[in-house]
Structure formats: structure tokens, C-alpha cells
PDB file of C-alpha atoms in Angstrom:
ATOM      1  CA  MET W   1      15.364 -20.987  49.726  1.00 51.00           C
ATOM      2  CA  LYS W   2      12.345 -22.566  47.993  1.00 48.00           C
ATOM      3  CA  ILE W   3      10.370 -19.461  48.502  1.00 45.00           C
ATOM      4  CA  ARG W   4      13.151 -17.272  47.106  1.00 44.00           C
ATOM      5  CA  ALA W   5      13.111 -19.449  43.985  1.00 37.00           C
ATOM      6  CA  ILE W   6       9.300 -19.214  43.594  1.00 39.00           C
ATOM      7  CA  LEU W   7       9.433 -15.389  44.034  1.00 35.00           C
ATOM      8  CA  SER W   8      12.227 -14.960  41.638  1.00 39.00           C
ATOM      9  CA  LEU W   9      10.283 -17.111  39.113  1.00 38.00           C
ATOM     10  CA  LEU W  10       6.998 -15.027  39.639  1.00 37.00           C
ATOM     11  CA  LEU W  11       9.048 -11.747  39.344  1.00 37.00           C
ATOM     12  CA  SER W  12      10.712 -13.029  36.172  1.00 38.00           C
ATOM     13  CA  LEU W  13       7.167 -13.871  34.695  1.00 35.00           C
ATOM     14  CA  VAL W  14       5.740 -10.450  35.710  1.00 35.00           C
ATOM     15  CA  LEU W  15       8.667  -8.665  33.960  1.00 35.00           C
ATOM     16  CA  LEU W  16       8.434 -10.838  30.803  1.00 35.00           C
ATOM     17  CA  THR W  17       4.769 -10.141  30.753  1.00 35.00           C
ATOM     18  CA  MET W  18       5.319  -6.339  31.013  1.00 36.00           C
ATOM     19  CA  ALA W  19       7.939  -6.371  28.518  1.00 38.00           C
ATOM     20  CA  GLY W  20       5.728  -8.070  25.984  1.00 42.00           C
ATOM     21  CA  CYS W  21       2.982  -5.533  26.526  1.00 44.00           C
ATOM     22  CA  GLY W  22       5.300  -2.632  26.197  1.00 41.00           C
ATOM     23  CA  ASN W  23       5.092  -2.334  22.442  1.00 40.00           C
ATOM     24  CA  LYS W  24       1.316  -1.694  22.203  1.00 41.00           C
ATOM     25  CA  ASP W  25       1.622   2.130  21.676  1.00 45.00           C
ATOM     26  CA  ASN W  26       3.638   1.492  18.433  1.00 49.00           C
ATOM     27  CA  PRO W  27       3.092  -2.084  17.188  1.00 50.00           C
ATOM     28  CA  GLY W  28       5.430  -1.266  14.129  1.00 55.00           C
ATOM     29  CA  GLU W  29       8.403  -0.422  16.387  1.00 67.00           C
ATOM     30  CA  GLY W  30      11.354  -2.512  15.568  1.00 83.00           C
ATOM     31  CA  LYS W  31      10.015  -3.660  12.289  1.00 91.00           C
ATOM     32  CA  THR W  32      11.328  -2.746   8.842  1.00 94.00           C
ATOM     33  CA  ASP W  33       9.143  -0.767   6.492  1.00 96.00           C
ATOM     34  CA  GLU W  34       8.969  -3.856   4.311  1.00 95.00           C
ATOM     35  CA  GLN W  35       7.685  -5.884   7.279  1.00 96.00           C
ATOM     36  CA  ILE W  36       5.096  -3.207   7.946  1.00 97.00           C
ATOM     37  CA  ALA W  37       4.002  -3.370   4.374  1.00 97.00           C
ATOM     38  CA  ALA W  38       3.808  -6.944   4.453  1.00 97.00           C
ATOM     39  CA  ASP W  39       1.772  -7.105   7.631  1.00 97.00           C
ATOM     40  CA  TYR W  40      -0.675  -4.580   6.111  1.00 98.00           C
ATOM     41  CA  VAL W  41      -1.130  -6.737   2.940  1.00 98.00           C
ATOM     42  CA  GLN W  42      -1.998  -9.654   5.301  1.00 97.00           C
ATOM     43  CA  THR W  43      -4.491  -7.586   7.431  1.00 97.00           C
ATOM     44  CA  LEU W  44      -6.339  -6.928   4.123  1.00 97.00           C
ATOM     45  CA  GLY W  45      -6.706 -10.770   4.005  1.00 97.00           C
ATOM     46  CA  TYR W  46      -4.314 -11.399   1.175  1.00 98.00           C
ATOM     47  CA  THR W  47      -1.872 -14.087   1.087  1.00 97.00           C
ATOM     48  CA  ILE W  48       1.645 -13.058  -0.110  1.00 97.00           C
ATOM     49  CA  VAL W  49       2.929 -15.452  -2.793  1.00 96.00           C
ATOM     50  CA  ALA W  50       6.210 -13.404  -3.554  1.00 94.00           C
ATOM     51  CA  HIS W  51       7.944 -10.231  -2.726  1.00 92.00           C
ATOM     52  CA  GLU W  52       8.138  -8.714  -6.189  1.00 86.00           C
ATOM     53  CA  GLY W  53      11.428  -6.857  -6.811  1.00 81.00           C
ATOM     54  CA  GLU W  54      13.076  -4.035  -5.106  1.00 90.00           C
ATOM     55  CA  PRO W  55      11.044  -1.180  -3.329  1.00 94.00           C
ATOM     56  CA  THR W  56      10.806   2.031  -5.319  1.00 95.00           C
ATOM     57  CA  LYS W  57      11.574   5.458  -3.609  1.00 97.00           C
ATOM     58  CA  TYR W  58      10.718   8.980  -4.658  1.00 96.00           C
ATOM     59  CA  THR W  59      10.070  12.378  -3.069  1.00 97.00           C
ATOM     60  CA  LEU W  60       6.580  13.602  -4.109  1.00 97.00           C
ATOM     61  CA  GLU W  61       6.509  16.909  -5.837  1.00 95.00           C
ATOM     62  CA  GLN W  62       3.384  18.529  -7.250  1.00 92.00           C
ATOM     63  CA  LYS W  63       4.955  18.670 -10.822  1.00 93.00           C
ATOM     64  CA  MET W  64       5.123  14.831 -10.902  1.00 94.00           C
ATOM     65  CA  LEU W  65       1.317  14.720 -10.704  1.00 94.00           C
ATOM     66  CA  GLU W  66       1.071  15.938 -14.282  1.00 91.00           C
ATOM     67  CA  ASN W  67       2.471  12.475 -15.204  1.00 91.00           C
ATOM     68  CA  LEU W  68      -0.198   9.834 -16.207  1.00 89.00           C
ATOM     69  CA  ASP W  69       1.463   7.260 -14.002  1.00 90.00           C
ATOM     70  CA  TYR W  70       1.364   9.196 -10.806  1.00 93.00           C
ATOM     71  CA  MET W  71      -2.123  10.509 -11.811  1.00 93.00           C
ATOM     72  CA  GLN W  72      -3.433   6.941 -11.949  1.00 91.00           C
ATOM     73  CA  LEU W  73      -1.651   5.868  -8.685  1.00 94.00           C
ATOM     74  CA  TRP W  74      -2.962   8.858  -6.710  1.00 95.00           C
ATOM     75  CA  GLY W  75      -6.477   8.688  -8.282  1.00 94.00           C
ATOM     76  CA  VAL W  76      -7.169   5.479  -6.507  1.00 96.00           C
ATOM     77  CA  GLN W  77      -5.967   6.608  -2.986  1.00 96.00           C
ATOM     78  CA  LYS W  78      -8.452   7.686  -0.413  1.00 93.00           C
ATOM     79  CA  GLN W  79      -6.253  10.684   0.538  1.00 92.00           C
ATOM     80  CA  GLU W  80      -5.383  13.290  -1.810  1.00 93.00           C
ATOM     81  CA  PRO W  81      -1.539  13.557  -2.387  1.00 96.00           C
ATOM     82  CA  ASP W  82      -0.979  17.164  -0.894  1.00 93.00           C
ATOM     83  CA  ALA W  83      -0.133  16.087   2.559  1.00 94.00           C
ATOM     84  CA  TYR W  84       2.963  14.006   1.127  1.00 97.00           C
ATOM     85  CA  PHE W  85       4.464  16.759  -0.988  1.00 96.00           C
ATOM     86  CA  GLY W  86       8.249  16.775   0.060  1.00 97.00           C
ATOM     87  CA  LYS W  87       8.046  13.414   1.798  1.00 97.00           C
ATOM     88  CA  GLU W  88       9.868  10.301   0.688  1.00 97.00           C
ATOM     89  CA  ILE W  89       7.508   7.601  -0.354  1.00 98.00           C
ATOM     90  CA  VAL W  90       8.587   3.998  -0.488  1.00 98.00           C
ATOM     91  CA  THR W  91       6.622   1.478  -2.301  1.00 97.00           C
ATOM     92  CA  TYR W  92       6.918  -2.243  -1.712  1.00 98.00           C
ATOM     93  CA  PRO W  93       5.405  -4.683  -4.415  1.00 97.00           C
ATOM     94  CA  PHE W  94       4.167  -8.127  -3.717  1.00 97.00           C
ATOM     95  CA  ILE W  95       2.370 -10.821  -5.682  1.00 96.00           C
ATOM     96  CA  VAL W  96      -0.702 -11.993  -3.696  1.00 97.00           C
ATOM     97  CA  LYS W  97      -3.646 -14.387  -3.740  1.00 96.00           C
ATOM     98  CA  ASP W  98      -7.024 -14.148  -2.159  1.00 96.00           C
ATOM     99  CA  HIS W  99      -7.484 -10.627  -3.781  1.00 97.00           C
ATOM    100  CA  PRO W 100     -10.814  -9.353  -4.986  1.00 96.00           C
ATOM    101  CA  LEU W 101      -9.391  -8.779  -8.529  1.00 95.00           C
ATOM    102  CA  GLU W 102      -9.270 -12.722  -8.767  1.00 95.00           C
ATOM    103  CA  GLN W 103     -12.933 -12.468  -9.309  1.00 94.00           C
ATOM    104  CA  GLN W 104     -12.266 -10.437 -12.520  1.00 92.00           C
ATOM    105  CA  TYR W 105      -9.013 -11.822 -13.597  1.00 91.00           C
ATOM    106  CA  SER W 106      -8.628 -15.647 -13.612  1.00 89.00           C
ATOM    107  CA  PRO W 107      -5.784 -16.949 -11.379  1.00 90.00           C
ATOM    108  CA  ASP W 108      -5.075 -19.254 -14.273  1.00 90.00           C
ATOM    109  CA  ASP W 109      -4.117 -16.457 -16.462  1.00 88.00           C
ATOM    110  CA  TYR W 110      -3.181 -13.725 -14.099  1.00 90.00           C
ATOM    111  CA  ARG W 111      -1.093 -12.849 -10.996  1.00 92.00           C
ATOM    112  CA  ILE W 112      -2.267 -10.083  -8.724  1.00 94.00           C
ATOM    113  CA  SER W 113       0.252  -7.541  -8.021  1.00 94.00           C
ATOM    114  CA  VAL W 114      -0.010  -5.161  -4.969  1.00 96.00           C
ATOM    115  CA  SER W 115       2.261  -2.340  -3.986  1.00 96.00           C
ATOM    116  CA  VAL W 116       2.120  -0.680  -0.473  1.00 98.00           C
ATOM    117  CA  MET W 117       3.080   2.910  -0.132  1.00 98.00           C
ATOM    118  CA  ILE W 118       4.964   3.906   3.104  1.00 98.00           C
ATOM    119  CA  VAL W 119       5.784   7.309   4.428  1.00 97.00           C
ATOM    120  CA  ASP W 120       7.698   7.735   7.732  1.00 96.00           C
ATOM    121  CA  SER W 121       7.108   3.868   8.536  1.00 96.00           C
ATOM    122  CA  LYS W 122       3.265   4.313   8.083  1.00 97.00           C
ATOM    123  CA  VAL W 123       1.198   2.789   5.473  1.00 97.00           C
ATOM    124  CA  ILE W 124      -0.443   5.605   3.479  1.00 97.00           C
ATOM    125  CA  GLY W 125      -2.135   3.593   0.744  1.00 96.00           C
ATOM    126  CA  GLY W 126      -1.345   1.219  -2.230  1.00 97.00           C
ATOM    127  CA  ILE W 127      -2.301   0.033  -5.713  1.00 96.00           C
ATOM    128  CA  SER W 128      -3.164  -3.240  -7.197  1.00 96.00           C
ATOM    129  CA  GLY W 129      -3.590  -4.816 -10.596  1.00 92.00           C
ATOM    130  CA  PRO W 130      -3.409  -7.925 -12.657  1.00 91.00           C
ATOM    131  CA  LEU W 131      -0.265  -9.097 -14.318  1.00 88.00           C
ATOM    132  CA  SER W 132      -0.445 -11.491 -17.356  1.00 85.00           C
ATOM    133  CA  LYS W 133       1.242 -14.728 -16.601  1.00 84.00           C
ATOM    134  CA  VAL W 134       2.051 -14.954 -20.315  1.00 80.00           C
ATOM    135  CA  LYS W 135       3.821 -11.586 -20.812  1.00 69.00           C
ATOM    136  CA  ASN W 136       4.066 -10.422 -17.253  1.00 58.00           C
ATOM    137  CA  LEU W 137       2.548  -7.062 -18.233  1.00 64.00           C
ATOM    138  CA  VAL W 138       0.026  -4.977 -16.214  1.00 59.00           C
ATOM    139  CA  MET W 139      -3.403  -4.945 -17.870  1.00 60.00           C
ATOM    140  CA  ALA W 140      -4.653  -1.946 -19.693  1.00 54.00           C
ATOM    141  CA  GLY W 141      -7.591  -0.175 -18.300  1.00 59.00           C
ATOM    142  CA  GLY W 142      -6.223   1.856 -15.429  1.00 70.00           C
ATOM    143  CA  ALA W 143      -5.189   1.270 -11.869  1.00 86.00           C
ATOM    144  CA  TYR W 144      -7.022  -0.180  -8.846  1.00 95.00           C
ATOM    145  CA  SER W 145      -6.820   0.715  -5.298  1.00 96.00           C
ATOM    146  CA  ILE W 146      -4.976  -1.857  -3.079  1.00 97.00           C
ATOM    147  CA  GLU W 147      -8.442  -3.251  -2.173  1.00 96.00           C
ATOM    148  CA  GLY W 148      -9.190  -3.576  -6.028  1.00 95.00           C
ATOM    149  CA  LYS W 149     -11.497  -0.650  -6.223  1.00 96.00           C
ATOM    150  CA  THR W 150     -11.703   1.671  -9.375  1.00 94.00           C
ATOM    151  CA  LEU W 151     -11.263   5.350  -9.491  1.00 93.00           C
ATOM    152  CA  LYS W 152     -14.916   5.763  -9.526  1.00 94.00           C
ATOM    153  CA  GLN W 153     -15.513   3.814  -6.421  1.00 94.00           C
ATOM    154  CA  ILE W 154     -12.828   5.660  -4.576  1.00 95.00           C
ATOM    155  CA  LYS W 155     -13.447   9.077  -5.716  1.00 93.00           C
ATOM    156  CA  GLY W 156     -17.176   8.935  -6.637  1.00 93.00           C
ATOM    157  CA  MET W 157     -16.597  10.505 -10.035  1.00 93.00           C
ATOM    158  CA  ASP W 158     -16.402   9.275 -13.638  1.00 91.00           C
ATOM    159  CA  TYR W 159     -12.915   9.711 -15.245  1.00 91.00           C
ATOM    160  CA  PRO W 160     -13.659  12.880 -17.318  1.00 93.00           C
ATOM    161  CA  GLU W 161     -15.101  14.480 -14.238  1.00 94.00           C
ATOM    162  CA  TRP W 162     -12.241  13.514 -11.954  1.00 93.00           C
ATOM    163  CA  LEU W 163      -9.665  14.466 -14.670  1.00 92.00           C
ATOM    164  CA  GLU W 164     -11.074  18.027 -14.803  1.00 93.00           C
ATOM    165  CA  HIS W 165     -10.768  18.312 -11.066  1.00 91.00           C
ATOM    166  CA  TRP W 166      -7.238  16.883 -11.138  1.00 93.00           C
ATOM    167  CA  LYS W 167      -6.175  19.393 -13.709  1.00 91.00           C
ATOM    168  CA  LYS W 168      -7.618  22.369 -11.708  1.00 91.00           C
ATOM    169  CA  THR W 169      -5.892  21.073  -8.531  1.00 91.00           C
ATOM    170  CA  TYR W 170      -2.559  19.702  -9.742  1.00 90.00           C
ATOM    171  CA  GLY W 171      -1.846  21.203 -13.329  1.00 80.00           C
ATOM    172  CA  LYS W 172      -2.016  20.306 -16.900  1.00 68.00           C
ATOM    173  CA  ALA W 173      -2.470  16.545 -17.443  1.00 54.00           C
ATOM    174  CA  THR W 174      -0.150  14.723 -19.934  1.00 50.00           C
ATOM    175  CA  GLU W 175      -2.371  12.270 -21.890  1.00 48.00           C
TER     176      GLU W 175
END
């Protein structure tokens, strides 16, 4: 009887261990897109202070890339937007601390906002920027990548050079 109890316990432990390892192929399985986005933010070393509002959803179409907001968003992504035409993009916004932009924008005066873009439960990029604590407005001067990098740092081009490339690739820019 005692041996049976020990064997049963060992078998249970083995099964529990196997069940715990079963998710390694798809670590995001069973998580919501918002949890995947939050996990990504934390892997970048940022601390989430708040979930900032509702997620936004849109289906990316080439015509959208003529709009300055989408141009700035996609200008600081490592990937070009072509791969995501026709796909639904969901963006989750967070307020974070421990972000590189805190070196430029004092935490006394600004909060750092990051938004993580997800397609088919996979992170495809994101954006960041300072928000004034006084007026809760995004600062002028363009967008930053989720890592706090500028368009030049991401694309290796100055804005006029990049804009010319963008117009040839995605159509007339609205300025």
C-alpha cells in the first residue's frame, strides 16, 4: 500500500512537470493580446505604471499611409508596413517608467507613453513618446520607436530623405 502511494505521488509529479513544460512552443498560448503586450513591455525593462485607455484597432490599408499620423507611426518601426496590409492591428497603450526617454524628458514634468502593436497575437512593434503632466499632451517633434529611438536611428535616413522614399513607396504625403 505504501509503495502504491509513493508511485502514485511520483507519477503525479512527473505528469505535473510535463504539463508545465508543454507550453514552450507557444509561450503566449492562453494569454490575451493585452497580456502579451504587457509582457513585451516588461521584457524591454520598463515598469508599467498604468494601462492607458482602450486598445485601438484598425485594418491597415496602403491609403492610410498617406496620413501623417500613420507615416510617423510606421516611420519608427523596424519593419515596413507592407507585410501587414489587410491585417487587423490592435494597439495597447501603457504608461511606463524606466524608459530611455526619461533621460530627455524629466519624470517630474512628463510621463512616458508606450503603445504595443499586435497582429495575430504577435507583437509587431510599437511607439513611445512623452506626455506632459500639465496638459496630458504628446510632445511635438515626431514619434519615437518603442525603444525611444528616432526615425533616423531606425531607418538610417534624415527626415527629408525618408519622406522622399516614403512618397515613392506609399504615395503622396499629406503635410
